[in-house]
Amino acid sequence: MSIPDLSLCMIVKNEAQHLERCLSSVAGLVSEIIIADTGSSDSSMEIARSFGARVLEISWEGDFALARNLALQQASCPWILVLDADEAVSGWRAGVLNELLGAAHVHGYFLPFIHYVGEAASGEYVTDNVCRLFRNDERIRFRGTIHEEAASSIWALAGGTIAYAALPVHHYGYLEEELRRKDKTARNLKLIHEALRHDPASIPLQYALGTEYYQLGEYGTAADVLLPLLKSAPAGSGYLADIFLKTAYALQSSGRREEAKGVYKEGLRLFPDFTDLLESCAALLLEEGQLLEPYHLLQKALESGDTSQHYPSSSGSGTSRTSLMMGQVCERLLRYEEAADYWEQAIGFDPSCAAAWAELVPLCLLAGAEGRLIALTRRNLQALPSDLLGRCVPAALNAHAWAWLQVLSAAPQLPASVQPVLRVLPELSRQHPQALDAAAALLELLREGPEQPSIHGYLWAWACRTGDAAAAGQWLASLAASRPGLAAVRHRIWGESGGGPTAQPCQRPGDPAAVPPCYADHPGPAAAPQLAFPALSYAAQLLLQAGAWSSLLTLYRNTCPTVFQWCRLPQPLLRGLIQAPVPFREQWCSIYSSYAQQSGGAAGGPAEWLLYAAIAASCGRVPQLAPAAENALRQSKSAAAAGGLSYHKLLLAAEAFPDCGLQGRIPWLLLVRTALRDGL
């Protein structure tokens, strides 16, 4: 395949950090490289010459267009590509490029630029389309002291045509590290203000100024600069849509919400498929508590899809990010199945979308839809990042979702030392003799493999389950360095005497031991160590995963309910509670009811009552609800609380009139999740 007859033209100053990546990316795609150096003092020019570049030394006069045009004058090929050192092409093929350059009626091409923003690890980006590939014609030149562009000179030609080419260019210059290193904002503001002094009516310069303030987060100033441009910027300028987006968001962020709504309305009239504008408007309405209008706006954005070819856009707009937002709106509307569909759609767009997994996993586990997670995980197992697996595995353990855990444990991204542990844990939790074999297997893994504190934790939980105080103390000592707060947990399970729970079945409701003591967050001695929630959460998860039900009840019974709030624990654990043995769930309800009676309301708040209702329903009970607790649920203004209250009334009616045929089902655990999202 012949190398395209194409000149690469660049201006460079002290870009040794990036230049090799840029020039390597165009190897075999350009016939010559021309670099105008504006005063480099590093090894930039040595790197340039190593790639065969022709270097032109020019003086910097504070004018980007002037410098670029000096480089263009040296080009000898019929087509020119313009790049900066902190840019690199990706996925270009010489054959495709030759076809584009052979189009007789085209004078230039808009290329999709992917500008990475924020921290490099985030992978976030914004896109726009820039004319950087065009014919070598002396009439085609850059204009503008800063944020220079060549498109207007092409459009000024008789029949001047700019097409679109799906040839992406990656730009790394807007990453936080680069902005700090080069102090670009200060440089740009200085150049823009100087240019405006000579041409105060320039709309492109005013747009550039407003954009700089916008990127600085000075939204009030940005709005004041950009707002007048909505009427003065020409419709065919190519950046009018972006002015609407930035103006509306700047107004919204500076507290001028009604003005922002007016800009959104007009912008969506002109650009009805601009997904970023649709999303941003939906976000404003969501902040005001509206749901149906954002639902329709996001639906329109998803119907429009990826519109980055037509508008400046940001990563995931019209695809994964919009699907993520749509799922969150559906959940607030209590449309749980639809929410799951949208989050699965987001994962379809981007299998490594951690935010979508973080929403979908607990929702499916709380809904008992483990099969959905199994199918989705199998389809995407190879693409799951290690840190995402590191969040899914504990979720499966907490929910006792053993079939899903089996699929996760097959992921090659997991450390080899972790996989045998995961194979053992499902057996450890079971209430049959194989659990003893599982504990022995954990001991063997500890002897043979690398040090794993998690195994110490599970063996501590197993000792609690079997009532072996001495072993529990030993394993606790081995965890002291990494989990010092567990000492306070020990006091609540074992007390100072060393006694504690036994391996006997759970006590029945009504037994004296099932009734909470007069608690002041102490199990006995006044000098008991203070219990911090992180240690409590860690211990509760270990005990539940190991099936140490008696110890878990003892911990609950001996801890103040203002400290031990189950709804603050990881949500998948709530599914694990529902799958606990019936005697445990019955005692749990008795302890909760006693706490609620002592407090005169719903112990722990509305979300905790909804959890209690879920567990009571799983035992075939009608949950109790004191008048004060009912009033708190009503005053919460939460759809989840209202749904729970309504269903409670139905249960009471069915209990009073068993032959009336009243029946129904309600996703109690999902209402708990929605209540937590509502801040209850």
Tab-separated table of C-alpha atoms in Angstrom, residues 400-573:
chain	number	residue	atom	x	y	z
A	400	HIS	CA	-25.007	-15.746	49.349
A	401	ALA	CA	-25.227	-15.687	45.549
A	402	TRP	CA	-23.124	-18.809	45.179
A	403	ALA	CA	-23.933	-19.588	41.543
A	404	TRP	CA	-22.863	-16.071	40.498
A	405	LEU	CA	-19.752	-16.350	42.672
A	406	GLN	CA	-18.805	-19.518	40.793
A	407	VAL	CA	-18.895	-17.597	37.496
A	408	LEU	CA	-16.883	-14.696	38.962
A	409	SER	CA	-14.262	-17.024	40.422
A	410	ALA	CA	-13.439	-18.264	36.901
A	411	ALA	CA	-12.246	-14.801	35.826
A	412	PRO	CA	-8.572	-14.950	34.772
A	413	GLN	CA	-8.100	-11.422	36.153
A	414	LEU	CA	-8.444	-12.697	39.727
A	415	PRO	CA	-5.202	-13.495	41.577
A	416	ALA	CA	-4.507	-17.217	41.555
A	417	SER	CA	-4.380	-17.282	45.362
A	418	VAL	CA	-7.948	-15.928	45.610
A	419	GLN	CA	-9.685	-18.531	43.447
A	420	PRO	CA	-9.289	-21.530	45.817
A	421	VAL	CA	-10.583	-19.405	48.707
A	422	LEU	CA	-13.711	-18.525	46.732
A	423	ARG	CA	-14.333	-22.198	45.990
A	424	VAL	CA	-14.304	-22.962	49.728
A	425	LEU	CA	-16.482	-20.130	51.065
A	426	PRO	CA	-19.903	-21.339	49.817
A	427	GLU	CA	-19.432	-24.575	51.791
A	428	LEU	CA	-18.310	-22.658	54.889
A	429	SER	CA	-21.672	-20.903	55.104
A	430	ARG	CA	-23.817	-24.006	54.893
A	431	GLN	CA	-25.492	-25.627	57.882
A	432	HIS	CA	-24.177	-29.189	57.316
A	433	PRO	CA	-21.020	-31.219	58.120
A	434	GLN	CA	-19.203	-30.099	54.952
A	435	ALA	CA	-18.788	-26.695	56.602
A	436	LEU	CA	-16.207	-28.245	58.932
A	437	ASP	CA	-14.288	-29.527	55.919
A	438	ALA	CA	-14.396	-26.027	54.433
A	439	ALA	CA	-12.875	-24.533	57.590
A	440	ALA	CA	-10.116	-27.153	57.455
A	441	ALA	CA	-9.504	-26.283	53.804
A	442	LEU	CA	-9.090	-22.618	54.723
A	443	LEU	CA	-6.485	-23.565	57.329
A	444	GLU	CA	-4.634	-25.583	54.723
A	445	LEU	CA	-4.685	-22.696	52.238
A	446	LEU	CA	-3.281	-20.463	54.947
A	447	ARG	CA	-0.399	-22.853	55.557
A	448	GLU	CA	0.444	-23.464	51.905
A	449	GLY	CA	-0.240	-20.171	50.189
A	450	PRO	CA	0.728	-16.510	50.536
A	451	GLU	CA	-0.445	-14.551	53.561
A	452	GLN	CA	-4.110	-13.561	53.118
A	453	PRO	CA	-5.689	-11.532	55.949
A	454	SER	CA	-9.136	-12.369	54.567
A	455	ILE	CA	-8.614	-16.041	55.507
A	456	HIS	CA	-7.813	-14.976	59.091
A	457	GLY	CA	-11.104	-13.071	59.083
A	458	TYR	CA	-13.114	-16.072	57.914
A	459	LEU	CA	-11.459	-18.329	60.470
A	460	TRP	CA	-12.325	-15.784	63.177
A	461	ALA	CA	-15.958	-15.858	62.004
A	462	TRP	CA	-15.888	-19.676	61.991
A	463	ALA	CA	-14.589	-19.707	65.595
A	464	CYS	CA	-17.467	-17.375	66.520
A	465	ARG	CA	-19.878	-19.733	64.823
A	466	THR	CA	-18.572	-22.801	66.689
A	467	GLY	CA	-18.347	-20.998	70.044
A	468	ASP	CA	-14.568	-21.466	70.291
A	469	ALA	CA	-13.569	-18.386	72.292
A	470	ALA	CA	-9.886	-19.266	72.415
A	471	ALA	CA	-9.590	-19.700	68.645
A	472	ALA	CA	-11.598	-16.539	68.064
A	473	GLY	CA	-9.163	-14.633	70.271
A	474	GLN	CA	-6.167	-16.002	68.381
A	475	TRP	CA	-7.536	-15.081	64.978
A	476	LEU	CA	-8.562	-11.677	66.297
A	477	ALA	CA	-4.974	-11.082	67.461
A	478	SER	CA	-3.704	-11.892	63.964
A	479	LEU	CA	-6.072	-9.233	62.571
A	480	ALA	CA	-5.175	-6.582	65.148
A	481	ALA	CA	-2.805	-4.659	62.889
A	482	SER	CA	-5.148	-4.427	59.897
A	483	ARG	CA	-8.485	-4.360	61.773
A	484	PRO	CA	-7.902	-2.882	65.244
A	485	GLY	CA	-11.596	-2.035	65.658
A	486	LEU	CA	-12.508	-5.731	65.914
A	487	ALA	CA	-11.550	-5.682	69.598
A	488	ALA	CA	-14.747	-3.728	70.285
A	489	VAL	CA	-16.734	-6.296	68.304
A	490	ARG	CA	-15.281	-9.056	70.483
A	491	HIS	CA	-16.664	-7.393	73.624
A	492	ARG	CA	-20.151	-7.378	72.154
A	493	ILE	CA	-20.046	-11.017	71.080
A	494	TRP	CA	-18.033	-12.600	73.882
A	495	GLY	CA	-18.064	-10.194	76.835
A	496	GLU	CA	-15.240	-9.979	79.363
A	497	SER	CA	-15.838	-13.480	80.706
A	498	GLY	CA	-14.825	-15.166	77.481
A	499	GLY	CA	-18.227	-16.753	77.153
A	500	GLY	CA	-20.350	-16.115	74.134
A	501	PRO	CA	-22.518	-17.697	71.508
A	502	THR	CA	-22.547	-21.419	71.151
A	503	ALA	CA	-23.014	-23.612	68.153
A	504	GLN	CA	-26.618	-24.296	69.190
A	505	PRO	CA	-29.502	-23.387	66.880
A	506	CYS	CA	-30.839	-19.827	67.022
A	507	GLN	CA	-32.973	-19.022	70.064
A	508	ARG	CA	-36.694	-18.743	69.480
A	509	PRO	CA	-38.481	-15.415	69.675
A	510	GLY	CA	-39.732	-14.683	73.166
A	511	ASP	CA	-36.730	-16.273	74.880
A	512	PRO	CA	-35.242	-13.905	77.479
A	513	ALA	CA	-31.937	-13.799	75.585
A	514	ALA	CA	-33.725	-12.539	72.460
A	515	VAL	CA	-34.779	-9.326	74.213
A	516	PRO	CA	-32.250	-6.480	74.013
A	517	PRO	CA	-30.638	-5.341	77.248
A	518	CYS	CA	-30.796	-1.795	78.479
A	519	TYR	CA	-28.182	-0.754	75.967
A	520	ALA	CA	-25.823	2.175	76.034
A	521	ASP	CA	-23.687	0.588	73.345
A	522	HIS	CA	-21.997	-1.706	75.844
A	523	PRO	CA	-22.171	-5.463	76.441
A	524	GLY	CA	-21.516	-5.234	80.148
A	525	PRO	CA	-18.414	-3.481	81.515
A	526	ALA	CA	-18.459	0.286	81.483
A	527	ALA	CA	-14.933	0.315	80.060
A	528	ALA	CA	-15.858	-1.575	76.875
A	529	PRO	CA	-14.044	-0.128	73.842
A	530	GLN	CA	-15.955	2.194	71.548
A	531	LEU	CA	-17.330	0.445	68.473
A	532	ALA	CA	-16.741	2.196	65.134
A	533	PHE	CA	-19.032	1.432	62.218
A	534	PRO	CA	-16.289	0.261	59.781
A	535	ALA	CA	-15.283	-2.499	62.212
A	536	LEU	CA	-18.929	-3.384	62.796
A	537	SER	CA	-19.567	-3.571	59.047
A	538	TYR	CA	-16.521	-5.771	58.443
A	539	ALA	CA	-17.482	-8.129	61.263
A	540	ALA	CA	-21.136	-8.359	60.218
A	541	GLN	CA	-20.142	-9.282	56.663
A	542	LEU	CA	-17.727	-11.986	57.814
A	543	LEU	CA	-20.256	-13.472	60.233
A	544	LEU	CA	-23.011	-13.515	57.620
A	545	GLN	CA	-20.771	-14.992	54.933
A	546	ALA	CA	-19.619	-17.724	57.330
A	547	GLY	CA	-23.146	-18.489	58.516
A	548	ALA	CA	-22.359	-17.482	62.131
A	549	TRP	CA	-25.991	-16.577	62.765
A	550	SER	CA	-25.980	-16.768	66.587
A	551	SER	CA	-22.946	-14.480	66.804
A	552	LEU	CA	-24.515	-12.045	64.385
A	553	LEU	CA	-27.648	-11.875	66.530
A	554	THR	CA	-25.564	-11.406	69.678
A	555	LEU	CA	-23.699	-8.560	68.030
A	556	TYR	CA	-27.006	-6.947	67.012
A	557	ARG	CA	-28.547	-7.458	70.439
A	558	ASN	CA	-25.577	-5.938	72.272
A	559	THR	CA	-25.104	-2.880	70.049
A	560	CYS	CA	-27.072	0.339	70.181
A	561	PRO	CA	-29.377	0.564	67.113
A	562	THR	CA	-28.116	4.060	66.382
A	563	VAL	CA	-24.735	2.416	65.757
A	564	PHE	CA	-25.865	-0.879	64.233
A	565	GLN	CA	-28.000	0.317	61.334
A	566	TRP	CA	-28.322	-2.560	58.900
A	567	CYS	CA	-29.169	-0.295	55.990
A	568	ARG	CA	-25.725	1.287	56.215
A	569	LEU	CA	-24.153	-2.079	55.443
A	570	PRO	CA	-23.462	-3.039	51.800
A	571	GLN	CA	-26.817	-3.551	50.106
A	572	PRO	CA	-26.178	-7.129	48.877
A	573	LEU	CA	-25.887	-8.187	52.537
